[in-house]
JSON list of C-alpha atoms in Angstrom, two decimals:
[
{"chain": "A", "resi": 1, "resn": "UNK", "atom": "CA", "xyz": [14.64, 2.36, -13.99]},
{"chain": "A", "resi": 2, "resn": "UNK", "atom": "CA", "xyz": [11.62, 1.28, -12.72]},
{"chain": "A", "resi": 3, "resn": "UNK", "atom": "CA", "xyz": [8.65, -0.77, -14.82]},
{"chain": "A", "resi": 4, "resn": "UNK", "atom": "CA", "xyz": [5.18, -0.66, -14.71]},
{"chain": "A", "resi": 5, "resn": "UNK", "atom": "CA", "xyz": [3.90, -3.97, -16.51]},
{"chain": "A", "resi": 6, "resn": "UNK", "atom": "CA", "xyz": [0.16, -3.42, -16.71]},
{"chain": "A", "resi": 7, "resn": "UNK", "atom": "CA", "xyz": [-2.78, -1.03, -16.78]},
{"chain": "A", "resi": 8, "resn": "UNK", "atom": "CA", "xyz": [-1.43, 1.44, -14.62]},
{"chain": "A", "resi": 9, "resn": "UNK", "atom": "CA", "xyz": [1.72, 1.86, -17.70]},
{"chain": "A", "resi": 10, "resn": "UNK", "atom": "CA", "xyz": [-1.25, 4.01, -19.29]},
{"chain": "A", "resi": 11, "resn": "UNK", "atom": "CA", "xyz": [-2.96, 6.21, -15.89]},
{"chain": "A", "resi": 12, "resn": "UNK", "atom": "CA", "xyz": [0.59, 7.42, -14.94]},
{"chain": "A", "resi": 13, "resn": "UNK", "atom": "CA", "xyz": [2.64, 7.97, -17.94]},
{"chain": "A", "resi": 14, "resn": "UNK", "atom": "CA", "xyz": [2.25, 11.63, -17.75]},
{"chain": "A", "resi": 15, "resn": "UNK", "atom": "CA", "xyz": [3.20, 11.38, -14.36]},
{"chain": "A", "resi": 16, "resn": "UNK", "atom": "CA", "xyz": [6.67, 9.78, -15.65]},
{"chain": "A", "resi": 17, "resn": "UNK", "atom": "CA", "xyz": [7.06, 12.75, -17.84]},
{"chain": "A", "resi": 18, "resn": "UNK", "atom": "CA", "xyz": [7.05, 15.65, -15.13]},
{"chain": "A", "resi": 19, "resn": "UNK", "atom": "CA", "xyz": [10.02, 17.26, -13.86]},
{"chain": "A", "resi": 20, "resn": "UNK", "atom": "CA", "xyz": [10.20, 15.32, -10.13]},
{"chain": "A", "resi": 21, "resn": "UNK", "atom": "CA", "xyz": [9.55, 12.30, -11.14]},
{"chain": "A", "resi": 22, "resn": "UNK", "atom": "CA", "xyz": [12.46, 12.60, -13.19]},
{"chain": "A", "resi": 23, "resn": "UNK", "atom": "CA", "xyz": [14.63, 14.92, -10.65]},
{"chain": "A", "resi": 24, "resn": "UNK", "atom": "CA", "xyz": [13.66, 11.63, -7.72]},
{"chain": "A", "resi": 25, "resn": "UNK", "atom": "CA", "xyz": [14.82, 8.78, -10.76]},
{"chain": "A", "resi": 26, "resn": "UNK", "atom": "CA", "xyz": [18.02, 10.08, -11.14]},
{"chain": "A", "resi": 27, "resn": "UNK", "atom": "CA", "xyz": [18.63, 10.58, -6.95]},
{"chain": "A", "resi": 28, "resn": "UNK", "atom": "CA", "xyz": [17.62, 6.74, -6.58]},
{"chain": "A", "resi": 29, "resn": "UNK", "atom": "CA", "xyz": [19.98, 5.72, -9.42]},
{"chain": "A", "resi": 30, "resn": "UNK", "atom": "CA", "xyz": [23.17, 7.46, -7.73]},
{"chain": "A", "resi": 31, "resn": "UNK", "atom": "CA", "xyz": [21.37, 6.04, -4.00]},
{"chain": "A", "resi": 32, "resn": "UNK", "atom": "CA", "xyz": [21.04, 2.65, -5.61]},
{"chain": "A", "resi": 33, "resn": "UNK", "atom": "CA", "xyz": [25.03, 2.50, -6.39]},
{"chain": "A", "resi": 34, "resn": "UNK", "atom": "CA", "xyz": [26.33, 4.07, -3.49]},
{"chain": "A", "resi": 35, "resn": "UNK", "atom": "CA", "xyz": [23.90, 3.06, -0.36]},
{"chain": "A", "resi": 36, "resn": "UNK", "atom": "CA", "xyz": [21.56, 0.30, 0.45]},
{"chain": "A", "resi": 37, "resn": "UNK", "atom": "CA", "xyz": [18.30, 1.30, -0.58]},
{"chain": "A", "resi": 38, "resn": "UNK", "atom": "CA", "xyz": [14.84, -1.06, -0.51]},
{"chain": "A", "resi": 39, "resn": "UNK", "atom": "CA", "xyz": [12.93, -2.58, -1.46]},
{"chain": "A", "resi": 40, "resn": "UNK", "atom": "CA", "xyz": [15.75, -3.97, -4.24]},
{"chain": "A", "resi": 41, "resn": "UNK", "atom": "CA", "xyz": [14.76, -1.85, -7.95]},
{"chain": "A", "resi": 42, "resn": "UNK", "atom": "CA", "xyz": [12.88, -4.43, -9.45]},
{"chain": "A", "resi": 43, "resn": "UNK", "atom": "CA", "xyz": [10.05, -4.31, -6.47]},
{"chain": "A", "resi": 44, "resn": "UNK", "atom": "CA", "xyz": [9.49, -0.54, -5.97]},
{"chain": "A", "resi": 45, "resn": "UNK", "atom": "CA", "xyz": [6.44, -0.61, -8.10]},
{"chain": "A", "resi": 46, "resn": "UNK", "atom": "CA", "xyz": [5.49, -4.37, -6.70]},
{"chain": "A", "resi": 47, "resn": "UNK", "atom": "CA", "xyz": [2.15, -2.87, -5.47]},
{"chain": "A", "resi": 48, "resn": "UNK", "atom": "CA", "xyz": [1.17, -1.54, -8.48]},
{"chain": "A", "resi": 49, "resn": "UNK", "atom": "CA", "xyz": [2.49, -4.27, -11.01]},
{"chain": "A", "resi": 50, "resn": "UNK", "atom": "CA", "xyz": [0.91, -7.11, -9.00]},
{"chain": "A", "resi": 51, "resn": "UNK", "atom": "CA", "xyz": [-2.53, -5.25, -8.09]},
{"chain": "A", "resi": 52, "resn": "UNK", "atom": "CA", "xyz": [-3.62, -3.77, -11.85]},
{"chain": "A", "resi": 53, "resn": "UNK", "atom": "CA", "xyz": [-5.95, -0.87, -12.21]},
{"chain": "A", "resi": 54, "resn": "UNK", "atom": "CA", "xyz": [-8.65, -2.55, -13.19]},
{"chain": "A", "resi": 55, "resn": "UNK", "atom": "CA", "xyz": [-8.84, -5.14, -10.24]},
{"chain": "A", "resi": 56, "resn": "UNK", "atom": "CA", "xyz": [-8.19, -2.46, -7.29]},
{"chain": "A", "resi": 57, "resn": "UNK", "atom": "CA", "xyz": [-11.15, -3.48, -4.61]},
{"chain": "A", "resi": 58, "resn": "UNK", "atom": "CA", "xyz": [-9.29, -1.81, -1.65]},
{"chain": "A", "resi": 59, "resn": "UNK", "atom": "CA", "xyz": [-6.24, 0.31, -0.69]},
{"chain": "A", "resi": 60, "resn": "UNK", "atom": "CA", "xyz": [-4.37, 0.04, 2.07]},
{"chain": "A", "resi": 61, "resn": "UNK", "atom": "CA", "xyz": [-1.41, 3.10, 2.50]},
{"chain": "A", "resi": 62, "resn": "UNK", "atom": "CA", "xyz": [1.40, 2.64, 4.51]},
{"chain": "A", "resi": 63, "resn": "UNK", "atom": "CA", "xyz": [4.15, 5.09, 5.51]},
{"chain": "A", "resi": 64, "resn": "UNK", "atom": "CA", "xyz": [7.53, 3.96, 3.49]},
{"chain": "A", "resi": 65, "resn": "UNK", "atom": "CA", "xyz": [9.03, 0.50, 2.95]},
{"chain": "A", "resi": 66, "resn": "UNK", "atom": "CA", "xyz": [10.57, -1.33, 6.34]},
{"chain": "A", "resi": 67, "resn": "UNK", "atom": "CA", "xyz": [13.83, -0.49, 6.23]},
{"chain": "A", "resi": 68, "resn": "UNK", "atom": "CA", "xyz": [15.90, -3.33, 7.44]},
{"chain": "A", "resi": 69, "resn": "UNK", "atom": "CA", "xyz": [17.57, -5.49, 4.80]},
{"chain": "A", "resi": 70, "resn": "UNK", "atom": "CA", "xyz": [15.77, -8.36, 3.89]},
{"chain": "A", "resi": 71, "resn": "UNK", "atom": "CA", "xyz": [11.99, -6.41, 4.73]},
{"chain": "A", "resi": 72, "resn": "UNK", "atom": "CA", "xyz": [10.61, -4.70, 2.10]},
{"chain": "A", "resi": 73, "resn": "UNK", "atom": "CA", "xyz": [9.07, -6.05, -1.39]},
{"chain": "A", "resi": 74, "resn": "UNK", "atom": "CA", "xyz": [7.23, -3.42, -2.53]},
{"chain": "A", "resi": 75, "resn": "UNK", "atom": "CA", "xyz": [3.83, -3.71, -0.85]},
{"chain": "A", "resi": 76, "resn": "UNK", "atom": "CA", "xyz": [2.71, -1.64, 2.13]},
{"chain": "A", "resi": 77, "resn": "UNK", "atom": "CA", "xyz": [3.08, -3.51, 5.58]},
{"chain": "A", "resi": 78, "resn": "UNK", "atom": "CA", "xyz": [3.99, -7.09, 3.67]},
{"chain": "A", "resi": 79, "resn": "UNK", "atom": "CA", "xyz": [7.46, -8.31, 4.16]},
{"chain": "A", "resi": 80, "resn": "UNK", "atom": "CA", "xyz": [9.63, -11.30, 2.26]},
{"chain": "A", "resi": 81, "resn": "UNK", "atom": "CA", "xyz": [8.59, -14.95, 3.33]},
{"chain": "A", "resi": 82, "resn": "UNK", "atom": "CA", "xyz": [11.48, -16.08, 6.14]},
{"chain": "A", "resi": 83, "resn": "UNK", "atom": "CA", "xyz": [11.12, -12.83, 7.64]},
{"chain": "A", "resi": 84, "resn": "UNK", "atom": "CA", "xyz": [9.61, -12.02, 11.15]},
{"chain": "A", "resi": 85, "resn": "UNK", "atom": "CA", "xyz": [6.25, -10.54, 11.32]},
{"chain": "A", "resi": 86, "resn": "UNK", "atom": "CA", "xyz": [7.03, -6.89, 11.82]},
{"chain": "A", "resi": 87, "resn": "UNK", "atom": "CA", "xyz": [4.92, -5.41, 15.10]},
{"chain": "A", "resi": 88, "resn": "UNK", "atom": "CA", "xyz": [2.30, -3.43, 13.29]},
{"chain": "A", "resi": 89, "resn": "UNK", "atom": "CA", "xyz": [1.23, -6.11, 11.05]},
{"chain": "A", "resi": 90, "resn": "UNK", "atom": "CA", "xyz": [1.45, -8.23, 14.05]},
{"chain": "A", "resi": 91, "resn": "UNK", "atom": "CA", "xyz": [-1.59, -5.81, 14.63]},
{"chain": "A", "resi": 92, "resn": "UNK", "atom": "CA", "xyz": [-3.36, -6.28, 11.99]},
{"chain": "A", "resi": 93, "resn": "UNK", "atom": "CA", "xyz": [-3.64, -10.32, 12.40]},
{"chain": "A", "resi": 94, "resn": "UNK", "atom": "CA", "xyz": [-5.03, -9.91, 15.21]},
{"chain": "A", "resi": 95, "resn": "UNK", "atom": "CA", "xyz": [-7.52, -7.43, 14.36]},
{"chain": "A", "resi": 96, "resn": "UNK", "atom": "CA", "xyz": [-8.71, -9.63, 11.52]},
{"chain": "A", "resi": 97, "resn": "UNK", "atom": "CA", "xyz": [-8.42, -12.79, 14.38]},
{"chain": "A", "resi": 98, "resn": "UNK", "atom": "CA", "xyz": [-11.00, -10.54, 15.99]},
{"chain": "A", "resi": 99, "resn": "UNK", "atom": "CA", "xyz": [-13.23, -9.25, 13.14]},
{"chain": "A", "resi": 100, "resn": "UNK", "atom": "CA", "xyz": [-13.09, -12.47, 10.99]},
{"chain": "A", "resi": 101, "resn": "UNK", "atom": "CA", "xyz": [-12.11, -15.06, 12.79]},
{"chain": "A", "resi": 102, "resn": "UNK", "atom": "CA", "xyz": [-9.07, -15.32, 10.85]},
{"chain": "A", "resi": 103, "resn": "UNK", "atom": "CA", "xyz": [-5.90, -17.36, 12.62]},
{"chain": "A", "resi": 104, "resn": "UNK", "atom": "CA", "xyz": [-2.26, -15.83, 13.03]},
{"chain": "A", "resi": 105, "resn": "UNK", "atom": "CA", "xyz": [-0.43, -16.83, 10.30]},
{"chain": "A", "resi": 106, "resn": "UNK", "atom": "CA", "xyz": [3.53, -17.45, 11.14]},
{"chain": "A", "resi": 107, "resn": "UNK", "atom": "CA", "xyz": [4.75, -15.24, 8.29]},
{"chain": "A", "resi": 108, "resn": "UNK", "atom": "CA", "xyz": [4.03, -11.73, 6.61]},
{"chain": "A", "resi": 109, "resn": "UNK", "atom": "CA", "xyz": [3.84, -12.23, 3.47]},
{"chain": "A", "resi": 110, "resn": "UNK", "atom": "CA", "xyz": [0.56, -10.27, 1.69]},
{"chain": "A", "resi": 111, "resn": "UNK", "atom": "CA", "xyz": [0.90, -11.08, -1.43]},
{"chain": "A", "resi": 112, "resn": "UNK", "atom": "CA", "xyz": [-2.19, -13.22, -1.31]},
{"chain": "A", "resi": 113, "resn": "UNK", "atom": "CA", "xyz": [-4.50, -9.89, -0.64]},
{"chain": "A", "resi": 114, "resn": "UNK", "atom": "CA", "xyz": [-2.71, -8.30, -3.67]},
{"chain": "A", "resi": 115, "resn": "UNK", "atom": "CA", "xyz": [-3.68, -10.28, -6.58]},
{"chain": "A", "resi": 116, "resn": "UNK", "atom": "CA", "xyz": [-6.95, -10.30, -5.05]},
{"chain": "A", "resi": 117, "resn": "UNK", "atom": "CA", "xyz": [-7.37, -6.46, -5.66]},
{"chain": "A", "resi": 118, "resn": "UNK", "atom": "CA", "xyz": [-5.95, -5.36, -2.26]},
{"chain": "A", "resi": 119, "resn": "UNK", "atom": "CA", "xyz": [-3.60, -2.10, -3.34]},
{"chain": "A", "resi": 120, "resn": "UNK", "atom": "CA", "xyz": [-0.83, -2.22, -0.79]},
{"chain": "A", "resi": 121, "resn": "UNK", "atom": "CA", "xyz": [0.83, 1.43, -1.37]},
{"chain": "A", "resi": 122, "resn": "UNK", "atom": "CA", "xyz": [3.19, 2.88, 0.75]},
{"chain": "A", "resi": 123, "resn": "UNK", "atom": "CA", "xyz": [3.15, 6.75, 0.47]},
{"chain": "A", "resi": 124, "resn": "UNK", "atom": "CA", "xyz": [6.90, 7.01, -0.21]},
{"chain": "A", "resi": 125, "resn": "UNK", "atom": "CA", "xyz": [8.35, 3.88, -2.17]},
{"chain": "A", "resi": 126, "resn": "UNK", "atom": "CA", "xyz": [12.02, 3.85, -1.20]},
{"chain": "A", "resi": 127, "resn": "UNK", "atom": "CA", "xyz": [14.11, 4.04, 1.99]},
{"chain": "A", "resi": 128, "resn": "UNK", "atom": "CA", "xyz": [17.98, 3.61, 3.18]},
{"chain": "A", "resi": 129, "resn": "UNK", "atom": "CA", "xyz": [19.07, 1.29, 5.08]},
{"chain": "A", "resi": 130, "resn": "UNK", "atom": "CA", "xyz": [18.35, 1.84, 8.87]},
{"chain": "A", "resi": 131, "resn": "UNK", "atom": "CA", "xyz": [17.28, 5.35, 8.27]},
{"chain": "A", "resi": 132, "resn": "UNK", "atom": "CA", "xyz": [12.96, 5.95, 7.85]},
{"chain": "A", "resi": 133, "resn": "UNK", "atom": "CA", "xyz": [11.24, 8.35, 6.02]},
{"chain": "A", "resi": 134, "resn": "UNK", "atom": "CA", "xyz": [14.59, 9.57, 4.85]},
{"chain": "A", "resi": 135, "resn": "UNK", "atom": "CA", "xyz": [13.27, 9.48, 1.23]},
{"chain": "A", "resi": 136, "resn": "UNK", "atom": "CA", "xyz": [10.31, 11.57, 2.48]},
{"chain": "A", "resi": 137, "resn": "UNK", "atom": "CA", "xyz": [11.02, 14.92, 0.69]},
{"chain": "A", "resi": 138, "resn": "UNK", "atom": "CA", "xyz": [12.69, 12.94, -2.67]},
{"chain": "A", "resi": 139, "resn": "UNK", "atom": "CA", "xyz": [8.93, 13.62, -4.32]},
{"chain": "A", "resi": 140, "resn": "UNK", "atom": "CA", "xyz": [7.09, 9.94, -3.93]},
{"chain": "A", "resi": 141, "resn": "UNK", "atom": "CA", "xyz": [4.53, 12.06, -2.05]},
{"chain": "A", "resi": 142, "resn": "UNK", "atom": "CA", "xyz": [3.14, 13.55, -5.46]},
{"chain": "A", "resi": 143, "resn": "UNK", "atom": "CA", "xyz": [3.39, 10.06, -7.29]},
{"chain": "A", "resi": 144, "resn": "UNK", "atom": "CA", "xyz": [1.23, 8.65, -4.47]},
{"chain": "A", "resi": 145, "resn": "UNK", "atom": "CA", "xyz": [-1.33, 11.56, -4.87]},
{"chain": "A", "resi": 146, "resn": "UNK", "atom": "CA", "xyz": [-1.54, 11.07, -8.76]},
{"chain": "A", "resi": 147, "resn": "UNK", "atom": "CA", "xyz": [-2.38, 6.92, -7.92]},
{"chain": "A", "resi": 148, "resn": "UNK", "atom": "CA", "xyz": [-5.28, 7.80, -5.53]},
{"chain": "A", "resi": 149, "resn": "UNK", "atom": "CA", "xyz": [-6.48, 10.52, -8.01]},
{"chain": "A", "resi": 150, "resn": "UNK", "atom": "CA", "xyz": [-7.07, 8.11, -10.67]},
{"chain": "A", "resi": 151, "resn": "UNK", "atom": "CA", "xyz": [-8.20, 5.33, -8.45]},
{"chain": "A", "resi": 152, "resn": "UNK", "atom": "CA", "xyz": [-10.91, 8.20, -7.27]},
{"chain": "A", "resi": 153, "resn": "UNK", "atom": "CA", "xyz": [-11.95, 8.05, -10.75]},
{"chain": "A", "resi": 154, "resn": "UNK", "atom": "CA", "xyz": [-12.95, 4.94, -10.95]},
{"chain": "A", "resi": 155, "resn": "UNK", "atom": "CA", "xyz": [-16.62, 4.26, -11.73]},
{"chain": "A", "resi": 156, "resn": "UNK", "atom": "CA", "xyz": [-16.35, 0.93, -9.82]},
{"chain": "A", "resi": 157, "resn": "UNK", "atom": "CA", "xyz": [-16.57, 1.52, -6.23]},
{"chain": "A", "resi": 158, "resn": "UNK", "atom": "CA", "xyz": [-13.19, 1.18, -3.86]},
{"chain": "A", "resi": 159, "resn": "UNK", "atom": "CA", "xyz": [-12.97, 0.78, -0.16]},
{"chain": "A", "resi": 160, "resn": "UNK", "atom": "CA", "xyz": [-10.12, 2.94, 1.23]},
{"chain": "A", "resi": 161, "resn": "UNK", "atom": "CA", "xyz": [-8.23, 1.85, 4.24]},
{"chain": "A", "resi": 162, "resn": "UNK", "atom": "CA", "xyz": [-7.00, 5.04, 5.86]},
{"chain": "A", "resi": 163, "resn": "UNK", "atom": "CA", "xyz": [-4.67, 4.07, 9.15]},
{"chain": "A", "resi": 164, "resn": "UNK", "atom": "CA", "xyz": [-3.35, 6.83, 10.91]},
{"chain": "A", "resi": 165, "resn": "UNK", "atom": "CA", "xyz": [-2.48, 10.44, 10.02]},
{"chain": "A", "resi": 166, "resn": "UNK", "atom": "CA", "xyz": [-0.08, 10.37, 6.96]},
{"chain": "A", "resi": 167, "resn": "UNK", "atom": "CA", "xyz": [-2.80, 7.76, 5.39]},
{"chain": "A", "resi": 168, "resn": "UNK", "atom": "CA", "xyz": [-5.33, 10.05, 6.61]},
{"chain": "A", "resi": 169, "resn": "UNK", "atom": "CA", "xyz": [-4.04, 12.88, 4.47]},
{"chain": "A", "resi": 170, "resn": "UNK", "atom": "CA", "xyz": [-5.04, 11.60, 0.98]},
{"chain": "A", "resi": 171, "resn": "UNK", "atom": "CA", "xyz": [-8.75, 11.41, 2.48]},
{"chain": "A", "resi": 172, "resn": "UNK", "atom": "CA", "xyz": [-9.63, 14.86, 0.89]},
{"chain": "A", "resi": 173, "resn": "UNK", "atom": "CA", "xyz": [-8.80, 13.56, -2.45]},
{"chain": "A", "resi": 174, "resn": "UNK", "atom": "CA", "xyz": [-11.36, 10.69, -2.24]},
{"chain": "A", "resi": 175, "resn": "UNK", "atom": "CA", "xyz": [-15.30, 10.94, -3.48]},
{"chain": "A", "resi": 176, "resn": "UNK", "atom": "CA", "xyz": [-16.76, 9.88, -0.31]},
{"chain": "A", "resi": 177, "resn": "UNK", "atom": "CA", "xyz": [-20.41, 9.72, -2.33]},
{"chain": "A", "resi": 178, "resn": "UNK", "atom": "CA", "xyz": [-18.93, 7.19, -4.14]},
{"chain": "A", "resi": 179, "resn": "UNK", "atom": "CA", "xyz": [-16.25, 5.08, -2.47]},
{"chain": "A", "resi": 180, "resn": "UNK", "atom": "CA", "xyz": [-16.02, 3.57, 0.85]},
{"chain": "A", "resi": 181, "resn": "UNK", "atom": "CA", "xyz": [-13.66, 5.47, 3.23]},
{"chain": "A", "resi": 182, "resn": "UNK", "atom": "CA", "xyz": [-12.90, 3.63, 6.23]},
{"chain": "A", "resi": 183, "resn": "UNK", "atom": "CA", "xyz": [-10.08, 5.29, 9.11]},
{"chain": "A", "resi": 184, "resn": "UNK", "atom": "CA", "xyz": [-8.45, 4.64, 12.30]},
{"chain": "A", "resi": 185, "resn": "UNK", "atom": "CA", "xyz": [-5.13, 5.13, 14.10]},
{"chain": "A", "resi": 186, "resn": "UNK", "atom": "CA", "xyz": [-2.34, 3.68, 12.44]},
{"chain": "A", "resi": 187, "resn": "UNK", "atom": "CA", "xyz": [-1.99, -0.07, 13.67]},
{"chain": "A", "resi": 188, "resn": "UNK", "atom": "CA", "xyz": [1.67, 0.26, 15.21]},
{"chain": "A", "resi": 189, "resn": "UNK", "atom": "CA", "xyz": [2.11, -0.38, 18.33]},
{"chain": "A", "resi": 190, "resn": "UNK", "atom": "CA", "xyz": [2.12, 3.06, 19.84]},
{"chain": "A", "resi": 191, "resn": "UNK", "atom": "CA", "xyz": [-1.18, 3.72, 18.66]},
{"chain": "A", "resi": 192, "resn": "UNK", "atom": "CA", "xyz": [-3.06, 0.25, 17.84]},
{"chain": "A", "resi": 193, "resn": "UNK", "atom": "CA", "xyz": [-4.85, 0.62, 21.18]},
{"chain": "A", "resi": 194, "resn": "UNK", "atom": "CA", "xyz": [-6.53, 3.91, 20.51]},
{"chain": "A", "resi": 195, "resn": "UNK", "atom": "CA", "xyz": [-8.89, 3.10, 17.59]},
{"chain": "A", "resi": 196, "resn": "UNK", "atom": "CA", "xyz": [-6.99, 0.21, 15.08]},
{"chain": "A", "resi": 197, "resn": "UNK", "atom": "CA", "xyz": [-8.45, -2.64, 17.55]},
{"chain": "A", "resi": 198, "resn": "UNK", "atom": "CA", "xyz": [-12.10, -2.90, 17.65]},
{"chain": "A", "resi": 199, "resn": "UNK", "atom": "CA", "xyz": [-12.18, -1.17, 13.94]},
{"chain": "A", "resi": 200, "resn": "UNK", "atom": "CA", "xyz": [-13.48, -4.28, 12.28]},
{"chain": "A", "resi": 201, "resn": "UNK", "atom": "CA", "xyz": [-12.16, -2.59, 8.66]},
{"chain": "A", "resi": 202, "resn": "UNK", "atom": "CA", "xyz": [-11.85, -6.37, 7.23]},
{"chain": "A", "resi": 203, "resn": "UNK", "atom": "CA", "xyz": [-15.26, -7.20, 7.30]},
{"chain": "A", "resi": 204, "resn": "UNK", "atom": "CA", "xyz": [-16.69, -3.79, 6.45]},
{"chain": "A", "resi": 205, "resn": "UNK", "atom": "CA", "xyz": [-15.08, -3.96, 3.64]},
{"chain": "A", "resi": 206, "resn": "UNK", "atom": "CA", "xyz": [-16.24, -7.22, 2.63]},
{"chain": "A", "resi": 207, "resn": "UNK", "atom": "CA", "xyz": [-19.90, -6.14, 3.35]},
{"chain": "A", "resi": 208, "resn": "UNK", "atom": "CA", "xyz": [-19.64, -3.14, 1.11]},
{"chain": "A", "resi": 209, "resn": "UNK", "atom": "CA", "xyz": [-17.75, -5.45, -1.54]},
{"chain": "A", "resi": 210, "resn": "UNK", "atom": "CA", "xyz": [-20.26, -7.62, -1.38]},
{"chain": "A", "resi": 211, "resn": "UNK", "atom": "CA", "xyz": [-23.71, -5.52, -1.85]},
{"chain": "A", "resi": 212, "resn": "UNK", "atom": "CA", "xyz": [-21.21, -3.57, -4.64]},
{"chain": "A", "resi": 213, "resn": "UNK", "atom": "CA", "xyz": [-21.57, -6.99, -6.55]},
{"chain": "A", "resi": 214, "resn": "UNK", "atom": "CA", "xyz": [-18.05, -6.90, -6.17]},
{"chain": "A", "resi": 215, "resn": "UNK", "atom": "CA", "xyz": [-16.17, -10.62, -4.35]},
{"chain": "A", "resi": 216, "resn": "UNK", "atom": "CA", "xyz": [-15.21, -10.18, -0.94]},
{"chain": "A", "resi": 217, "resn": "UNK", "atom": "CA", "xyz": [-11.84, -10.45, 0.06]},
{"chain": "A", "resi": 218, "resn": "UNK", "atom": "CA", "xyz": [-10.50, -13.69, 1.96]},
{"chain": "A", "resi": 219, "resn": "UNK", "atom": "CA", "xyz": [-8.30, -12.08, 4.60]},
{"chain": "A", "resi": 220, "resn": "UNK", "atom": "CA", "xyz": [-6.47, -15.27, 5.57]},
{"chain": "A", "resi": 221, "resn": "UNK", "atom": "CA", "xyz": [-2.85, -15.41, 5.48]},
{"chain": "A", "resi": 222, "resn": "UNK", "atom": "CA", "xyz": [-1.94, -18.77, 5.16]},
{"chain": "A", "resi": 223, "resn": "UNK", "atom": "CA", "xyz": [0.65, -20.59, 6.83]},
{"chain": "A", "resi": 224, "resn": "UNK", "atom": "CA", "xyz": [4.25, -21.64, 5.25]}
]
């Protein structure tokens, strides 16, 4: 149902093999015919086929996809080109304004940061229309575990973005003696104001990318 077109084909294909993977593959194929589910099938793994395994630099873990039609593409806290600039990315714009200098772009679109290494995983990988976190308990949970245990084992060092608590979780899964592990509260706007602004993630990361012999990241969002 859904295709991985890259390095990662090879670090999860066990994972396609156990019983919930295939138990939450045949839900989504009835939920795909009878209810609006996003992202559309073709972009669920959108994170993972545009960022490969062997060019992840950072991760960034969102909840699930936005789940208003026309949102979601498959990477965390990106949405389509056309659409409004949901309120938590909103956020993070003008964190990086702060941290880099960077200018608000006037769309949401982050597929620049992905083929530049940026992982942009949301924790669970479907939703229904109008309804988040629905597919919360369909078993995502374990296929986003088995993605951060094999980035862990990476010999190249990663920068992990943790933003609030349900990012926070995969944390203990993480070799902090080798990879950078950077967290906050979760950038929305009920809780930007208690840690997300003033975190200066962007340019952390860039500092440890850069004395990792690894190329920065350029944050900017460009305008359409």
């Amino acid at each position: 149902m859904f295709n991985l077109k890259n390095d990662w084909q090879k670090h999860l294909e066990q994972e396609f093999k156990k019983n919930y993977y295939k138990t939450l593959i045949n839900t989504l194929k009835t939920e795909y015919k009878t209810k609006s589910i996003y992202p559309a099938k073709d972009k669920v793994f959108n994170a993972l086929n545009i960022t490969s395994y062997k060019n992840v630099k950072v991760v960034i873990i969102g909840q699930d996809p936005y789940h208003q039609k026309g949102q979601a593409h498959g990477l965390s806290f990106s949405v389509e080109k056309g659409v409004k600039t949901p309120p938590s990315l909103k956020n993070i714009y003008k964190e990086l304004s702060s941290d880099l200098g960077c200018f608000i772009p006037n769309n949401g679109n982050l597929n620049k940061w992905a083929k530049q290494g940026v992982l942009l995983i949301n924790s669970v990988l479907t939703v229904q229309d109008s309804n988040p976190n629905i597919h919360k308990n369909l078993g995502w949970q374990n296929f986003t575990l088995k993605v951060i245990k094999q980035l862990n084992k990476k010999e190249q060092p990663i920068v992990f973005m943790l933003w609030g608590a349900n990012a926070k979780a995969y944390k203990k899964y993480i070799d902090k003696t080798k990879h950078y592990i950077l967290t906050s509260t979760h950038p929305s706007p009920l809780s930007a104001y208690r840690g997300f602004f003033g975190c200066k993630h962007f340019s952390k990361a860039n500092e440890f990318l850069t004395n990792n012999n690894q190329q920065p990241i350029d944050w900017q969002i460009e305008n359409i």
